Amino acid sequence: MGCWRVPSTVLVCLLLLRPPPSAACPTACHCSSSGEVDCSSRALREVPQGLATNISSLWLGYNFITMLGPRSFPALPGLLLLSLPSNHLGLIHPQALVGLGALQELDLSNNYLTVLSPETFLPLTSLTTLNLGSNRLEDLEPEVLQSLPQLQALLLQDNPWVCSCDILPLWRWLSHNREKVQEKALLLCRLPEQLNKYPIMAFGNESFRQCQETSLSAQQYLFFLTVGPFSFLASIFFCTFMGFISVVYHNMRREPHFWRRPHICKGH
């Protein structure tokens, strides 16, 4: 038997000295040794599968991605930049960005976003730059931005902002965080018509005085719409009932013989 036997220690050394296999790269993307993955302009309709967990930058711009579902990305603990501009992105699930805790820069510009949930950016505790420019946002809840403790640069230009009383909370946040707002002059009202192209940052406290005095939440409106008719009907019923009791009482006092047993007259 002419079999060669390799000592186990030598075999272990050879395995240790062998270079590690290269990280997987999605077919539609170009991956560099520095951890950058470029999947731009590849007609993608979803986030590509098979992303290596050690990437640092992911470029997904100029594709046809319409939504980010729950956990659209694998856990990418080293990802610092995520770029998704010029897609058809209209919906981001509140759990879509879970696993991207190290992310520092997020570009969502030139998409179709109309609303963002306050939970959307909760996983991004390290985010410093957020670009929401050129979307279809008419309003933005301050809670969406308050979930980003490290935010330093925010871009909101070229959105169709509706400058009604509903924008007051966002205006307050912007006024208290002016140093974070980029391109301030491009934050313009679209509606109402008389305020078209009026800069949001040019408003003052007096501009919202009427809103602060008379504004009611949807829950308050619903409460009044429900309690009002109920109280009206209850008052009518109560007044009718009390009136009936009053009439009966007065009749009893005026004609007490109606309620007495009749006497039987005996003949003599």
CSV table of C-alpha atoms in Angstrom, one decimal:
chain,number,residue,atom,x,y,z
A,1,MET,CA,0.0,0.0,0.0
A,2,GLY,CA,1.7,3.2,-1.2
A,3,CYS,CA,-0.4,5.7,0.7
A,4,TRP,CA,1.2,8.9,1.9
A,5,ARG,CA,0.2,10.0,5.4
A,6,VAL,CA,0.4,13.7,6.3
A,7,PRO,CA,0.9,14.3,10.0
A,8,SER,CA,-2.2,15.9,11.6
A,9,THR,CA,-0.2,18.9,12.9
A,10,VAL,CA,1.2,19.6,9.4
A,11,LEU,CA,-2.4,19.4,8.0
A,12,VAL,CA,-3.7,21.9,10.6
A,13,CYS,CA,-0.9,24.3,9.8
A,14,LEU,CA,-1.6,24.2,6.1
A,15,LEU,CA,-5.3,24.9,6.7
A,16,LEU,CA,-4.4,27.9,8.9
A,17,LEU,CA,-2.0,29.3,6.3
A,18,ARG,CA,-4.5,29.1,3.5
A,19,PRO,CA,-6.0,32.5,2.7
A,20,PRO,CA,-9.7,32.9,3.8
A,21,PRO,CA,-12.3,32.7,1.1
A,22,SER,CA,-13.3,36.0,-0.5
A,23,ALA,CA,-16.6,37.5,0.8
A,24,ALA,CA,-19.7,36.8,-1.4
A,25,CYS,CA,-20.7,39.6,-3.8
A,26,PRO,CA,-24.2,39.7,-5.3
A,27,THR,CA,-24.2,39.0,-9.1
A,28,ALA,CA,-25.6,42.5,-10.0
A,29,CYS,CA,-23.1,44.4,-7.9
A,30,HIS,CA,-19.5,45.4,-8.0
A,31,CYS,CA,-17.6,44.8,-4.7
A,32,SER,CA,-14.2,46.2,-3.8
A,33,SER,CA,-11.7,45.0,-1.3
A,34,SER,CA,-12.3,48.1,0.8
A,35,GLY,CA,-15.8,47.0,1.6
A,36,GLU,CA,-17.7,49.1,-0.9
A,37,VAL,CA,-20.6,47.5,-2.8
A,38,ASP,CA,-21.9,49.3,-5.8
A,39,CYS,CA,-25.3,48.1,-7.1
A,40,SER,CA,-26.3,51.4,-8.8
A,41,SER,CA,-28.2,51.5,-12.1
A,42,ARG,CA,-28.8,47.7,-12.3
A,43,ALA,CA,-32.6,47.8,-12.7
A,44,LEU,CA,-33.0,46.2,-9.3
A,45,ARG,CA,-36.5,45.9,-7.8
A,46,GLU,CA,-35.4,44.8,-4.3
A,47,VAL,CA,-32.3,44.8,-2.1
A,48,PRO,CA,-29.9,42.1,-3.5
A,49,GLN,CA,-29.4,39.0,-1.5
A,50,GLY,CA,-26.0,37.6,-0.5
A,51,LEU,CA,-24.5,40.8,0.9
A,52,ALA,CA,-21.4,40.2,2.9
A,53,THR,CA,-21.7,41.2,6.6
A,54,ASN,CA,-18.4,43.1,6.6
A,55,ILE,CA,-19.3,45.8,4.0
A,56,SER,CA,-18.9,49.5,4.8
A,57,SER,CA,-20.8,51.2,2.0
A,58,LEU,CA,-23.8,50.1,-0.1
A,59,TRP,CA,-24.8,52.0,-3.2
A,60,LEU,CA,-28.3,51.2,-4.5
A,61,GLY,CA,-29.3,54.4,-6.3
A,62,TYR,CA,-31.0,54.7,-9.7
A,63,ASN,CA,-32.9,51.3,-9.5
A,64,PHE,CA,-36.6,50.4,-9.2
A,65,ILE,CA,-36.9,49.5,-5.6
A,66,THR,CA,-40.5,50.5,-4.5
A,67,MET,CA,-40.5,49.4,-0.8
A,68,LEU,CA,-38.3,48.3,2.0
A,69,GLY,CA,-40.0,45.5,3.9
A,70,PRO,CA,-39.2,44.2,7.4
A,71,ARG,CA,-35.5,43.3,7.7
A,72,SER,CA,-34.8,44.1,4.1
A,73,PHE,CA,-31.1,44.0,5.0
A,74,PRO,CA,-29.1,41.3,6.8
A,75,ALA,CA,-27.2,42.4,9.9
A,76,LEU,CA,-24.5,44.7,8.7
A,77,PRO,CA,-22.6,45.8,11.8
A,78,GLY,CA,-19.9,47.6,9.8
A,79,LEU,CA,-22.1,49.5,7.3
A,80,LEU,CA,-21.5,53.2,7.5
A,81,LEU,CA,-23.2,54.5,4.3
A,82,LEU,CA,-26.4,53.5,2.6
A,83,SER,CA,-27.4,55.3,-0.6
A,84,LEU,CA,-30.9,54.8,-2.1
A,85,PRO,CA,-31.5,57.9,-4.2
A,86,SER,CA,-33.7,58.0,-7.4
A,87,ASN,CA,-35.6,54.7,-6.8
A,88,HIS,CA,-39.4,54.4,-6.7
A,89,LEU,CA,-39.3,54.1,-3.0
A,90,GLY,CA,-42.7,54.8,-1.5
A,91,LEU,CA,-42.8,52.7,1.7
A,92,ILE,CA,-40.4,51.9,4.5
A,93,HIS,CA,-41.5,49.3,7.0
A,94,PRO,CA,-40.8,50.3,10.6
A,95,GLN,CA,-38.5,47.2,10.9
A,96,ALA,CA,-36.7,47.7,7.5
A,97,LEU,CA,-33.5,49.1,8.9
A,98,VAL,CA,-33.0,46.7,11.9
A,99,GLY,CA,-29.4,45.5,12.0
A,100,LEU,CA,-27.8,48.8,10.7
A,101,GLY,CA,-26.9,50.3,14.1
A,102,ALA,CA,-23.5,51.6,12.9
A,103,LEU,CA,-25.0,53.5,9.9
A,104,GLN,CA,-23.8,57.1,9.8
A,105,GLU,CA,-25.2,58.4,6.4
A,106,LEU,CA,-28.5,57.6,4.8
A,107,ASP,CA,-29.6,59.0,1.4
A,108,LEU,CA,-33.3,58.5,0.5
A,109,SER,CA,-33.6,61.5,-1.8
A,110,ASN,CA,-35.5,61.6,-5.1
A,111,ASN,CA,-38.1,59.0,-4.1
A,112,TYR,CA,-41.9,58.8,-3.5
A,113,LEU,CA,-42.0,58.9,0.3
A,114,THR,CA,-45.2,60.5,1.7
A,115,VAL,CA,-45.1,59.4,5.3
A,116,LEU,CA,-42.5,58.0,7.7
A,117,SER,CA,-43.2,56.1,10.9
A,118,PRO,CA,-41.5,57.3,14.1
A,119,GLU,CA,-40.1,53.7,14.5
A,120,THR,CA,-38.4,53.7,11.1
A,121,PHE,CA,-35.1,55.3,12.3
A,122,LEU,CA,-35.0,53.9,15.8
A,123,PRO,CA,-32.3,51.3,15.0
A,124,LEU,CA,-30.0,54.1,13.6
A,125,THR,CA,-28.5,55.4,16.8
A,126,SER,CA,-25.3,56.4,15.1
A,127,LEU,CA,-26.8,58.3,12.1
A,128,THR,CA,-25.3,61.7,11.5
A,129,THR,CA,-26.6,62.6,8.0
A,130,LEU,CA,-30.1,62.0,6.6
A,131,ASN,CA,-31.2,63.1,3.2
A,132,LEU,CA,-35.0,63.2,2.6
A,133,GLY,CA,-34.9,65.8,-0.2
A,134,SER,CA,-37.1,65.6,-3.3
A,135,ASN,CA,-39.8,63.2,-1.9
A,136,ARG,CA,-43.5,63.7,-1.5
A,137,LEU,CA,-43.6,64.7,2.1
A,138,GLU,CA,-46.3,67.1,3.1
A,139,ASP,CA,-45.6,66.9,6.8
A,140,LEU,CA,-43.1,65.1,9.1
A,141,GLU,CA,-43.7,64.1,12.7
A,142,PRO,CA,-40.9,65.5,14.9
A,143,GLU,CA,-40.7,62.0,16.6
A,144,VAL,CA,-39.2,60.7,13.4
A,145,LEU,CA,-36.2,63.0,13.9
A,146,GLN,CA,-36.1,62.8,17.7
A,147,SER,CA,-35.2,59.1,17.4
A,148,LEU,CA,-31.8,60.1,15.9
A,149,PRO,CA,-29.6,61.3,18.8
A,150,GLN,CA,-26.5,61.8,16.7
A,151,LEU,CA,-28.1,63.6,13.8
A,152,GLN,CA,-26.0,66.5,12.5
A,153,ALA,CA,-27.2,67.2,9.0
A,154,LEU,CA,-30.8,67.0,7.7
A,155,LEU,CA,-31.9,67.7,4.1
A,156,LEU,CA,-35.6,68.2,3.5
A,157,GLN,CA,-35.6,70.4,0.4
A,158,ASP,CA,-38.0,70.1,-2.6
A,159,ASN,CA,-40.9,68.4,-0.7
A,160,PRO,CA,-44.5,69.6,-1.2
A,161,TRP,CA,-44.9,71.0,2.4
A,162,VAL,CA,-48.5,71.9,3.4
A,163,CYS,CA,-48.1,74.9,5.7
A,164,SER,CA,-51.3,74.6,7.8
A,165,CYS,CA,-51.6,74.3,11.5
A,166,ASP,CA,-50.5,70.6,11.2
A,167,ILE,CA,-46.9,71.7,10.4
A,168,LEU,CA,-46.5,73.6,13.7
A,169,PRO,CA,-44.7,70.7,15.5
A,170,LEU,CA,-42.2,70.3,12.6
A,171,TRP,CA,-41.6,74.0,12.5
A,172,ARG,CA,-40.9,74.0,16.2
A,173,TRP,CA,-38.3,71.2,15.8
A,174,LEU,CA,-36.7,73.0,12.9
A,175,SER,CA,-36.5,76.3,14.8
A,176,HIS,CA,-34.8,74.6,17.7
A,177,ASN,CA,-32.4,72.7,15.5
A,178,ARG,CA,-31.4,75.2,12.8
A,179,GLU,CA,-27.8,74.2,12.9
A,180,LYS,CA,-28.8,70.7,11.7
A,181,VAL,CA,-31.0,71.8,8.8
A,182,GLN,CA,-29.2,72.0,5.5
A,183,GLU,CA,-30.5,74.1,2.5
A,184,LYS,CA,-32.9,76.1,4.8
A,185,ALA,CA,-33.9,78.4,1.9
A,186,LEU,CA,-35.2,75.5,-0.1
A,187,LEU,CA,-37.8,74.4,2.5
A,188,LEU,CA,-40.8,76.0,0.8
A,189,CYS,CA,-44.5,75.7,1.3
A,190,ARG,CA,-46.5,74.2,-1.6
A,191,LEU,CA,-50.0,74.7,0.0
A,192,PRO,CA,-52.1,76.7,0.7
A,193,GLU,CA,-51.8,78.6,-2.6
A,194,GLN,CA,-51.3,82.0,-1.0
A,195,LEU,CA,-48.2,80.6,0.7
A,196,ASN,CA,-46.8,78.8,-2.3
A,197,LYS,CA,-42.9,79.0,-2.3
A,198,TYR,CA,-42.9,80.7,1.1
A,199,PRO,CA,-39.9,79.6,3.2
A,200,ILE,CA,-41.0,77.6,6.2
A,201,MET,CA,-38.1,78.9,8.3
A,202,ALA,CA,-39.4,82.5,7.7
A,203,PHE,CA,-42.4,81.8,9.9
A,204,GLY,CA,-42.5,83.2,13.5
A,205,ASN,CA,-44.4,82.5,16.6
A,206,GLU,CA,-47.1,85.0,15.6
A,207,SER,CA,-47.7,83.1,12.4
A,208,PHE,CA,-49.1,80.2,14.5
A,209,ARG,CA,-50.9,82.2,17.1
A,210,GLN,CA,-54.4,81.2,15.9
A,211,CYS,CA,-53.3,77.6,15.7
A,212,GLN,CA,-52.1,77.6,19.2
A,213,GLU,CA,-55.3,79.1,20.5
A,214,THR,CA,-57.9,77.1,18.6
A,215,SER,CA,-56.2,73.9,17.4
A,216,LEU,CA,-57.8,70.6,18.5
A,217,SER,CA,-56.5,67.2,17.9
A,218,ALA,CA,-58.4,64.6,16.0
A,219,GLN,CA,-59.2,62.7,19.3
A,220,GLN,CA,-60.7,66.0,20.7
A,221,TYR,CA,-62.8,66.5,17.7
A,222,LEU,CA,-64.1,63.0,17.9
A,223,PHE,CA,-64.9,63.4,21.6
A,224,PHE,CA,-66.9,66.5,21.0
A,225,LEU,CA,-68.7,65.0,18.0
A,226,THR,CA,-69.7,62.0,20.1
A,227,VAL,CA,-70.5,63.6,23.5
A,228,GLY,CA,-72.4,66.6,22.0
A,229,PRO,CA,-75.3,64.7,20.4
A,230,PHE,CA,-75.4,62.2,23.3
A,231,SER,CA,-75.7,65.0,25.8
A,232,PHE,CA,-78.4,66.8,23.8
A,233,LEU,CA,-80.5,63.6,23.6
A,234,ALA,CA,-80.0,62.9,27.2
A,235,SER,CA,-81.1,66.4,28.2
A,236,ILE,CA,-84.3,66.1,26.1
A,237,PHE,CA,-85.1,62.7,27.8
A,238,PHE,CA,-84.4,64.1,31.2
A,239,CYS,CA,-86.6,67.2,30.7
A,240,THR,CA,-89.4,65.1,29.3
A,241,PHE,CA,-89.2,62.7,32.2
A,242,MET,CA,-89.2,65.4,34.8
A,243,GLY,CA,-92.1,67.2,33.0
A,244,PHE,CA,-94.1,64.0,33.2
A,245,ILE,CA,-93.4,63.5,36.9
A,246,SER,CA,-94.3,67.1,37.6
A,247,VAL,CA,-97.7,66.8,35.8
A,248,VAL,CA,-98.6,63.6,37.6
A,249,TYR,CA,-97.6,65.1,40.9
A,250,HIS,CA,-99.8,68.2,40.4
A,251,ASN,CA,-102.7,66.2,39.3
A,252,MET,CA,-102.5,64.1,42.4
A,253,ARG,CA,-102.5,67.2,44.6
A,254,ARG,CA,-105.5,68.9,42.8
A,255,GLU,CA,-107.7,65.8,42.5
A,256,PRO,CA,-107.0,63.5,45.4
A,257,HIS,CA,-110.4,61.8,45.2
A,258,PHE,CA,-109.4,60.2,41.9
A,259,TRP,CA,-107.0,58.0,43.9
A,260,ARG,CA,-109.3,57.1,46.8
A,261,ARG,CA,-111.6,54.1,46.9
A,262,PRO,CA,-115.2,55.1,46.4
A,263,HIS,CA,-117.6,54.9,49.4
A,264,ILE,CA,-120.5,52.5,49.2
A,265,CYS,CA,-123.8,54.2,50.2
A,266,LYS,CA,-126.1,52.1,52.3
A,267,GLY,CA,-129.8,52.6,52.0
A,268,HIS,CA,-131.9,53.5,55.1
